[in-house]
CSV table of C-alpha atoms in Angstrom, one decimal:
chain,number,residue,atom,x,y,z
R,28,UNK,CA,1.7,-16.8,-7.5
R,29,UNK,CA,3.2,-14.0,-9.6
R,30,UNK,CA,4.4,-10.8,-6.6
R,31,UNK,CA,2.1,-8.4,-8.8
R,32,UNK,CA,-0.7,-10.7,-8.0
R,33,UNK,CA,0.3,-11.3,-4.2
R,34,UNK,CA,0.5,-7.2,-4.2
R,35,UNK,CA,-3.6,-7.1,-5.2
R,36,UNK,CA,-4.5,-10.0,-3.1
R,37,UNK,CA,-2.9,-8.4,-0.5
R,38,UNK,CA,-5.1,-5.2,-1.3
R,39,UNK,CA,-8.0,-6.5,-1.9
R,40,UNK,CA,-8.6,-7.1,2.4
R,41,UNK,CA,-9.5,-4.2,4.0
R,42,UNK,CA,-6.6,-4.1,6.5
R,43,UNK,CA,-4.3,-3.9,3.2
R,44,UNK,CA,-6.3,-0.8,1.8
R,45,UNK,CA,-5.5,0.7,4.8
R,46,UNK,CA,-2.0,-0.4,4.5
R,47,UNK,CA,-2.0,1.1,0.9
R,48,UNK,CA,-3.1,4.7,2.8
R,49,UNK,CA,-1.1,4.8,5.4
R,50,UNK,CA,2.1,4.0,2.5
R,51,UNK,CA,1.0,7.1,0.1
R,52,UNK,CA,0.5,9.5,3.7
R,53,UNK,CA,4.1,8.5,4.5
R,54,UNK,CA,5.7,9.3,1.0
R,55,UNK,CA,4.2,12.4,0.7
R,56,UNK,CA,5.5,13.2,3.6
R,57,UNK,CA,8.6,12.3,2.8
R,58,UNK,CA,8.7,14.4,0.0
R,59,UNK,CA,7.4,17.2,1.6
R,60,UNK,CA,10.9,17.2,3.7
């Protein structure tokens, strides 16, 4: 299994969607420094 497809299958559970939120919150935050 290729890493782009671990990244989706990873996704595609609802505790990785989260994940995938909780990722974007932090970088804008970062770039808000």
């Amino acid at each position: 299994m290729s890493r782009h497809q671990k990244f989706f299958w990873i996704l595609s559970g609802e505790q990785g969607l989260q994940t995938l939120v909780f990722l974007l919150q932090m970088r804008r935050m970062l770039l808000e420094i």
